[in-house]
PDB file of C-alpha atoms and ligand atoms in Angstrom:
ATOM      1  CA  MET X 151      27.482   9.937 -14.032  1.00 43.00           C
ATOM      2  CA  THR X 152      25.235  12.989 -14.243  1.00 50.00           C
ATOM      3  CA  LEU X 153      26.542  16.381 -13.245  1.00 59.00           C
ATOM      4  CA  GLY X 154      23.055  17.599 -12.298  1.00 65.00           C
ATOM      5  CA  ALA X 155      21.594  21.074 -12.677  1.00 69.00           C
ATOM      6  CA  PRO X 156      23.771  24.197 -12.855  1.00 65.00           C
ATOM      7  CA  ARG X 157      24.267  25.387  -9.276  1.00 63.00           C
ATOM      8  CA  SER X 158      22.209  28.595  -9.366  1.00 74.00           C
ATOM      9  CA  GLN X 159      19.310  26.756 -11.011  1.00 90.00           C
ATOM     10  CA  ARG X 160      19.089  23.956  -8.471  1.00 96.00           C
ATOM     11  CA  HIS X 161      15.860  23.161  -6.696  1.00 98.00           C
ATOM     12  CA  LEU X 162      15.685  23.536  -2.944  1.00 98.00           C
ATOM     13  CA  VAL X 163      14.387  20.144  -1.747  1.00 98.00           C
ATOM     14  CA  LEU X 164      13.078  19.473   1.755  1.00 98.00           C
ATOM     15  CA  ILE X 165      12.926  15.956   3.144  1.00 98.00           C
ATOM     16  CA  GLY X 166      12.222  14.411   6.542  1.00 98.00           C
ATOM     17  CA  LEU X 167       9.607  12.537   8.493  1.00 98.00           C
ATOM     18  CA  MET X 168       5.953  13.533   8.701  1.00 96.00           C
ATOM     19  CA  GLY X 169       5.641  16.554  10.969  1.00 95.00           C
ATOM     20  CA  ALA X 170       9.145  17.812  10.170  1.00 97.00           C
ATOM     21  CA  GLY X 171       7.670  21.046   8.767  1.00 97.00           C
ATOM     22  CA  LYS X 172       8.578  20.500   5.109  1.00 98.00           C
ATOM     23  CA  THR X 173       5.429  22.172   3.753  1.00 97.00           C
ATOM     24  CA  THR X 174       5.350  25.134   6.151  1.00 97.00           C
ATOM     25  CA  VAL X 175       9.065  25.822   5.915  1.00 98.00           C
ATOM     26  CA  GLY X 176       9.042  25.156   2.174  1.00 98.00           C
ATOM     27  CA  ARG X 177       6.335  27.759   1.606  1.00 98.00           C
ATOM     28  CA  GLU X 178       8.296  30.308   3.621  1.00 98.00           C
ATOM     29  CA  CYS X 179      11.548  29.566   1.756  1.00 98.00           C
ATOM     30  CA  ALA X 180       9.731  29.825  -1.582  1.00 97.00           C
ATOM     31  CA  ARG X 181       8.297  33.198  -0.578  1.00 97.00           C
ATOM     32  CA  ARG X 182      11.744  34.500   0.351  1.00 96.00           C
ATOM     33  CA  LEU X 183      13.423  33.098  -2.763  1.00 96.00           C
ATOM     34  CA  GLU X 184      10.522  34.227  -4.965  1.00 96.00           C
ATOM     35  CA  ARG X 185      10.228  30.717  -6.317  1.00 97.00           C
ATOM     36  CA  THR X 186       7.279  28.434  -6.960  1.00 98.00           C
ATOM     37  CA  PHE X 187       6.582  25.981  -4.132  1.00 98.00           C
ATOM     38  CA  VAL X 188       5.493  22.418  -4.866  1.00 98.00           C
ATOM     39  CA  ASP X 189       4.580  19.585  -2.526  1.00 98.00           C
ATOM     40  CA  THR X 190       4.893  16.089  -3.984  1.00 98.00           C
ATOM     41  CA  ASP X 191       1.766  14.922  -2.111  1.00 98.00           C
ATOM     42  CA  ASP X 192      -0.278  17.725  -3.732  1.00 98.00           C
ATOM     43  CA  LEU X 193       0.988  16.788  -7.186  1.00 98.00           C
ATOM     44  CA  ILE X 194       0.146  13.123  -6.556  1.00 98.00           C
ATOM     45  CA  THR X 195      -3.369  13.876  -5.336  1.00 98.00           C
ATOM     46  CA  ALA X 196      -3.964  16.222  -8.293  1.00 97.00           C
ATOM     47  CA  THR X 197      -2.870  13.493 -10.737  1.00 96.00           C
ATOM     48  CA  ALA X 198      -4.829  10.721  -9.042  1.00 97.00           C
ATOM     49  CA  ARG X 199      -7.813  12.931  -8.169  1.00 97.00           C
ATOM     50  CA  MET X 200      -7.862  11.206  -4.798  1.00 97.00           C
ATOM     51  CA  THR X 201      -6.521  12.066  -1.368  1.00 96.00           C
ATOM     52  CA  VAL X 202      -3.388  10.310  -0.108  1.00 96.00           C
ATOM     53  CA  ASP X 203      -5.638   8.364   2.208  1.00 95.00           C
ATOM     54  CA  GLU X 204      -7.887   7.223  -0.639  1.00 96.00           C
ATOM     55  CA  ILE X 205      -4.921   6.153  -2.775  1.00 97.00           C
ATOM     56  CA  PHE X 206      -3.544   4.034   0.075  1.00 96.00           C
ATOM     57  CA  ALA X 207      -6.980   2.567   0.785  1.00 95.00           C
ATOM     58  CA  THR X 208      -8.039   1.765  -2.780  1.00 97.00           C
ATOM     59  CA  ALA X 209      -4.808   1.202  -4.714  1.00 96.00           C
ATOM     60  CA  GLY X 210      -2.320   0.482  -1.924  1.00 97.00           C
ATOM     61  CA  GLU X 211       0.986   1.975  -0.833  1.00 97.00           C
ATOM     62  CA  ALA X 212       2.891   0.451  -3.788  1.00 98.00           C
ATOM     63  CA  GLU X 213       0.720   2.415  -6.237  1.00 97.00           C
ATOM     64  CA  PHE X 214       1.189   5.575  -4.166  1.00 98.00           C
ATOM     65  CA  ARG X 215       4.983   5.064  -4.363  1.00 98.00           C
ATOM     66  CA  ARG X 216       4.760   4.571  -8.137  1.00 98.00           C
ATOM     67  CA  LEU X 217       2.887   7.868  -8.496  1.00 98.00           C
ATOM     68  CA  GLU X 218       5.372   9.508  -6.138  1.00 98.00           C
ATOM     69  CA  HIS X 219       8.264   8.247  -8.264  1.00 98.00           C
ATOM     70  CA  ASP X 220       6.733   9.802 -11.407  1.00 98.00           C
ATOM     71  CA  VAL X 221       6.071  13.090  -9.637  1.00 98.00           C
ATOM     72  CA  VAL X 222       9.630  13.257  -8.299  1.00 98.00           C
ATOM     73  CA  ALA X 223      10.983  12.635 -11.816  1.00 98.00           C
ATOM     74  CA  ASP X 224       8.755  15.409 -13.239  1.00 98.00           C
ATOM     75  CA  VAL X 225       9.709  17.880 -10.526  1.00 98.00           C
ATOM     76  CA  CYS X 226      13.407  17.149 -10.988  1.00 98.00           C
ATOM     77  CA  ALA X 227      13.059  17.741 -14.730  1.00 97.00           C
ATOM     78  CA  SER X 228      11.428  21.155 -14.256  1.00 97.00           C
ATOM     79  CA  PRO X 229      13.572  23.849 -15.897  1.00 96.00           C
ATOM     80  CA  GLU X 230      12.174  26.385 -13.412  1.00 97.00           C
ATOM     81  CA  PRO X 231      14.082  26.241 -10.115  1.00 97.00           C
ATOM     82  CA  LEU X 232      11.579  25.257  -7.436  1.00 98.00           C
ATOM     83  CA  VAL X 233      11.221  24.766  -3.722  1.00 98.00           C
ATOM     84  CA  VAL X 234      10.056  21.166  -3.269  1.00 98.00           C
ATOM     85  CA  ALA X 235       8.573  19.545  -0.172  1.00 98.00           C
ATOM     86  CA  CYS X 236       8.806  15.760  -0.509  1.00 98.00           C
ATOM     87  CA  GLY X 237       6.459  13.330   1.190  1.00 98.00           C
ATOM     88  CA  GLY X 238       8.228  11.649   4.088  1.00 98.00           C
ATOM     89  CA  GLY X 239       8.767   8.369   2.244  1.00 98.00           C
ATOM     90  CA  ALA X 240       9.909   9.774  -1.112  1.00 98.00           C
ATOM     91  CA  VAL X 241      13.618   9.247  -0.508  1.00 98.00           C
ATOM     92  CA  LEU X 242      13.255   5.566   0.393  1.00 98.00           C
ATOM     93  CA  ASP X 243      13.527   4.920  -3.349  1.00 98.00           C
ATOM     94  CA  PRO X 244      17.200   5.056  -4.414  1.00 98.00           C
ATOM     95  CA  GLU X 245      16.262   6.445  -7.848  1.00 98.00           C
ATOM     96  CA  ASN X 246      14.338   9.283  -6.220  1.00 98.00           C
ATOM     97  CA  ARG X 247      17.357  10.001  -4.005  1.00 98.00           C
ATOM     98  CA  ARG X 248      19.684  10.133  -6.990  1.00 98.00           C
ATOM     99  CA  ALA X 249      17.342  12.358  -9.021  1.00 98.00           C
ATOM    100  CA  LEU X 250      16.690  14.794  -6.163  1.00 98.00           C
ATOM    101  CA  ARG X 251      20.386  15.102  -5.271  1.00 98.00           C
ATOM    102  CA  ALA X 252      21.304  15.704  -8.925  1.00 97.00           C
ATOM    103  CA  ALA X 253      18.617  18.352  -9.485  1.00 97.00           C
ATOM    104  CA  GLY X 254      18.664  20.082  -6.129  1.00 97.00           C
ATOM    105  CA  VAL X 255      20.141  20.854  -2.774  1.00 98.00           C
ATOM    106  CA  VAL X 256      18.492  18.380  -0.418  1.00 98.00           C
ATOM    107  CA  VAL X 257      17.878  19.594   3.122  1.00 98.00           C
ATOM    108  CA  TRP X 258      16.780  17.157   5.823  1.00 98.00           C
ATOM    109  CA  LEU X 259      14.526  18.769   8.430  1.00 98.00           C
ATOM    110  CA  ARG X 260      15.080  16.882  11.669  1.00 98.00           C
ATOM    111  CA  ALA X 261      13.280  16.637  14.982  1.00 96.00           C
ATOM    112  CA  PRO X 262      12.970  13.839  17.543  1.00 95.00           C
ATOM    113  CA  ALA X 263      10.002  11.483  17.056  1.00 95.00           C
ATOM    114  CA  ARG X 264       8.288  12.793  20.208  1.00 94.00           C
ATOM    115  CA  THR X 265       8.318  16.345  18.772  1.00 96.00           C
ATOM    116  CA  LEU X 266       6.995  15.109  15.418  1.00 96.00           C
ATOM    117  CA  ALA X 267       4.235  13.191  17.212  1.00 94.00           C
ATOM    118  CA  ARG X 268       3.167  16.361  18.991  1.00 94.00           C
ATOM    119  CA  ARG X 269       3.049  18.233  15.678  1.00 94.00           C
ATOM    120  CA  VAL X 270       1.012  15.664  13.731  1.00 93.00           C
ATOM    121  CA  GLY X 271      -1.622  15.220  16.451  1.00 90.00           C
ATOM    122  CA  ASP X 272      -3.867  12.239  15.744  1.00 87.00           C
ATOM    123  CA  GLY X 273      -2.296  11.726  12.295  1.00 81.00           C
ATOM    124  CA  ALA X 274      -5.796  11.445  10.826  1.00 82.00           C
ATOM    125  CA  THR X 275      -4.852  12.354   7.233  1.00 85.00           C
ATOM    126  CA  ARG X 276      -1.711  10.220   7.192  1.00 91.00           C
ATOM    127  CA  PRO X 277      -2.367   6.528   6.552  1.00 90.00           C
ATOM    128  CA  LEU X 278       0.948   5.372   8.044  1.00 94.00           C
ATOM    129  CA  LEU X 279       0.179   7.080  11.363  1.00 92.00           C
ATOM    130  CA  ARG X 280      -3.417   6.016  11.745  1.00 85.00           C
ATOM    131  CA  ASP X 281      -3.430   3.884  14.891  1.00 85.00           C
ATOM    132  CA  ASP X 282      -0.431   4.986  16.931  1.00 91.00           C
ATOM    133  CA  PRO X 283       1.267   8.137  15.583  1.00 92.00           C
ATOM    134  CA  ALA X 284       3.973   8.323  18.268  1.00 93.00           C
ATOM    135  CA  GLY X 285       4.884   4.633  17.956  1.00 95.00           C
ATOM    136  CA  ALA X 286       4.818   4.743  14.150  1.00 95.00           C
ATOM    137  CA  LEU X 287       7.028   7.840  14.026  1.00 96.00           C
ATOM    138  CA  ALA X 288       9.562   6.285  16.411  1.00 96.00           C
ATOM    139  CA  ARG X 289       9.675   3.145  14.220  1.00 96.00           C
ATOM    140  CA  LEU X 290       9.935   5.141  10.984  1.00 97.00           C
ATOM    141  CA  GLU X 291      12.705   7.286  12.459  1.00 96.00           C
ATOM    142  CA  ARG X 292      14.830   4.182  13.109  1.00 96.00           C
ATOM    143  CA  LEU X 293      14.018   2.626   9.742  1.00 97.00           C
ATOM    144  CA  ARG X 294      14.464   5.715   7.606  1.00 97.00           C
ATOM    145  CA  GLU X 295      17.451   7.455   9.125  1.00 97.00           C
ATOM    146  CA  PRO X 296      19.894   5.805   6.657  1.00 98.00           C
ATOM    147  CA  ALA X 297      17.780   6.895   3.662  1.00 98.00           C
ATOM    148  CA  TYR X 298      17.529  10.505   4.869  1.00 98.00           C
ATOM    149  CA  GLU X 299      21.257  10.507   5.593  1.00 98.00           C
ATOM    150  CA  ALA X 300      22.017   9.199   2.092  1.00 98.00           C
ATOM    151  CA  ALA X 301      19.663  11.680   0.410  1.00 98.00           C
ATOM    152  CA  ALA X 302      20.598  14.869   2.239  1.00 98.00           C
ATOM    153  CA  HIS X 303      23.350  17.333   1.409  1.00 98.00           C
ATOM    154  CA  VAL X 304      22.738  18.993   4.760  1.00 97.00           C
ATOM    155  CA  SER X 305      20.458  18.672   7.787  1.00 98.00           C
ATOM    156  CA  VAL X 306      18.716  21.332   9.871  1.00 98.00           C
ATOM    157  CA  ASP X 307      17.467  20.759  13.418  1.00 97.00           C
ATOM    158  CA  THR X 308      13.919  22.047  13.885  1.00 97.00           C
ATOM    159  CA  ASP X 309      13.283  20.995  17.478  1.00 96.00           C
ATOM    160  CA  GLY X 310      12.031  23.946  19.512  1.00 94.00           C
ATOM    161  CA  VAL X 311      12.817  26.345  16.652  1.00 95.00           C
ATOM    162  CA  GLY X 312      10.226  28.641  15.010  1.00 95.00           C
ATOM    163  CA  ILE X 313       9.438  28.562  11.300  1.00 96.00           C
ATOM    164  CA  ASP X 314      11.262  31.810  10.525  1.00 97.00           C
ATOM    165  CA  VAL X 315      14.486  30.622  12.118  1.00 98.00           C
ATOM    166  CA  VAL X 316      14.269  27.206  10.456  1.00 98.00           C
ATOM    167  CA  ALA X 317      13.684  28.910   7.086  1.00 98.00           C
ATOM    168  CA  GLU X 318      16.731  31.121   7.672  1.00 98.00           C
ATOM    169  CA  SER X 319      18.891  28.088   8.483  1.00 98.00           C
ATOM    170  CA  VAL X 320      17.616  26.242   5.433  1.00 98.00           C
ATOM    171  CA  LEU X 321      18.326  29.206   3.155  1.00 97.00           C
ATOM    172  CA  ALA X 322      21.788  29.698   4.653  1.00 97.00           C
ATOM    173  CA  ALA X 323      22.552  26.015   3.989  1.00 97.00           C
ATOM    174  CA  PHE X 324      21.127  26.325   0.481  1.00 97.00           C
ATOM    175  CA  VAL X 325      23.312  29.330  -0.341  1.00 95.00           C
ATOM    176  CA  GLU X 326      26.358  27.602   1.113  1.00 94.00           C
ATOM    177  CA  GLU X 327      25.749  24.540  -1.070  1.00 92.00           C
ATOM    178  CA  THR X 328      25.181  26.555  -4.242  1.00 90.00           C
ATOM    179  CA  VAL X 329      28.189  28.913  -4.134  1.00 82.00           C
TER     180      VAL X 329
HETATM  181  C1  S3P W  45       4.365   9.547   3.978  1.00 72.59           C
HETATM  182  C2  S3P W  45       4.329  10.902   4.221  1.00 72.59           C
HETATM  183  C3  S3P W  45       3.231  11.766   3.790  1.00 72.59           C
HETATM  184  C4  S3P W  45       2.552  11.156   2.544  1.00 72.59           C
HETATM  185  C5  S3P W  45       2.138   9.750   2.818  1.00 72.59           C
HETATM  186  C6  S3P W  45       3.312   8.853   3.189  1.00 72.59           C
HETATM  187  C7  S3P W  45       5.519   8.765   4.470  1.00 72.59           C
HETATM  188  O1  S3P W  45       3.715  13.064   3.458  1.00 72.59           O
HETATM  189  O2  S3P W  45       3.430  11.191   1.443  1.00 72.59           O
HETATM  190  O3  S3P W  45       1.180   9.765   3.856  1.00 72.59           O
HETATM  191  O4  S3P W  45       5.711   7.616   3.986  1.00 72.59           O
HETATM  192  O5  S3P W  45       6.263   9.272   5.337  1.00 72.59           O
HETATM  193  P1  S3P W  45       4.201  14.147   4.577  1.00 72.59           P
HETATM  194  O6  S3P W  45       5.580  13.736   5.004  1.00 72.59           O
HETATM  195  O7  S3P W  45       4.186  15.430   3.822  1.00 72.59           O
HETATM  196  O8  S3P W  45       3.195  14.102   5.678  1.00 72.59           O
END
């Protein structure tokens, strides 16, 4: 069993479905904590030199998940405490869940699928939402709930709540988990 990172050095990790606000809220939390912000999708696209869309289209989802797994491992190993926004599917992999929980405080940003659908619009840059964003999000919500539940130390409801208030709730939960 691994004891994970010392408490004060733990990453703040945001998970949840597409449209949950992981990137926006993550940036705000990083600003307030004076930490570096990283987004696993950005690290994947920088490594692959392709957009998420292109990776799915040319190499397939399995290859995207392999790259995502490597990026999650790298981020978890970072000695600098970070704020990390994970792609919505990152915690489907049990190894990713274990690594993220050991290295960080994992906060699940939640909102009902209909709210997420409103936020992502036509889902144009997200291959899994291409044809029917609302339907896909409702399906993914049902399928993924157990994985988010298993990955998260704590969850924060974002429905109808502004970014500042969500960031405050996330940071309060983070402090609570690290004392
Ligand atoms: C995915 C979410 C996306 C991106 C990819 C797959 C998912 O990230 O990783 O399109 O499986 O939920 P965001 O959650 O940041 O949109």
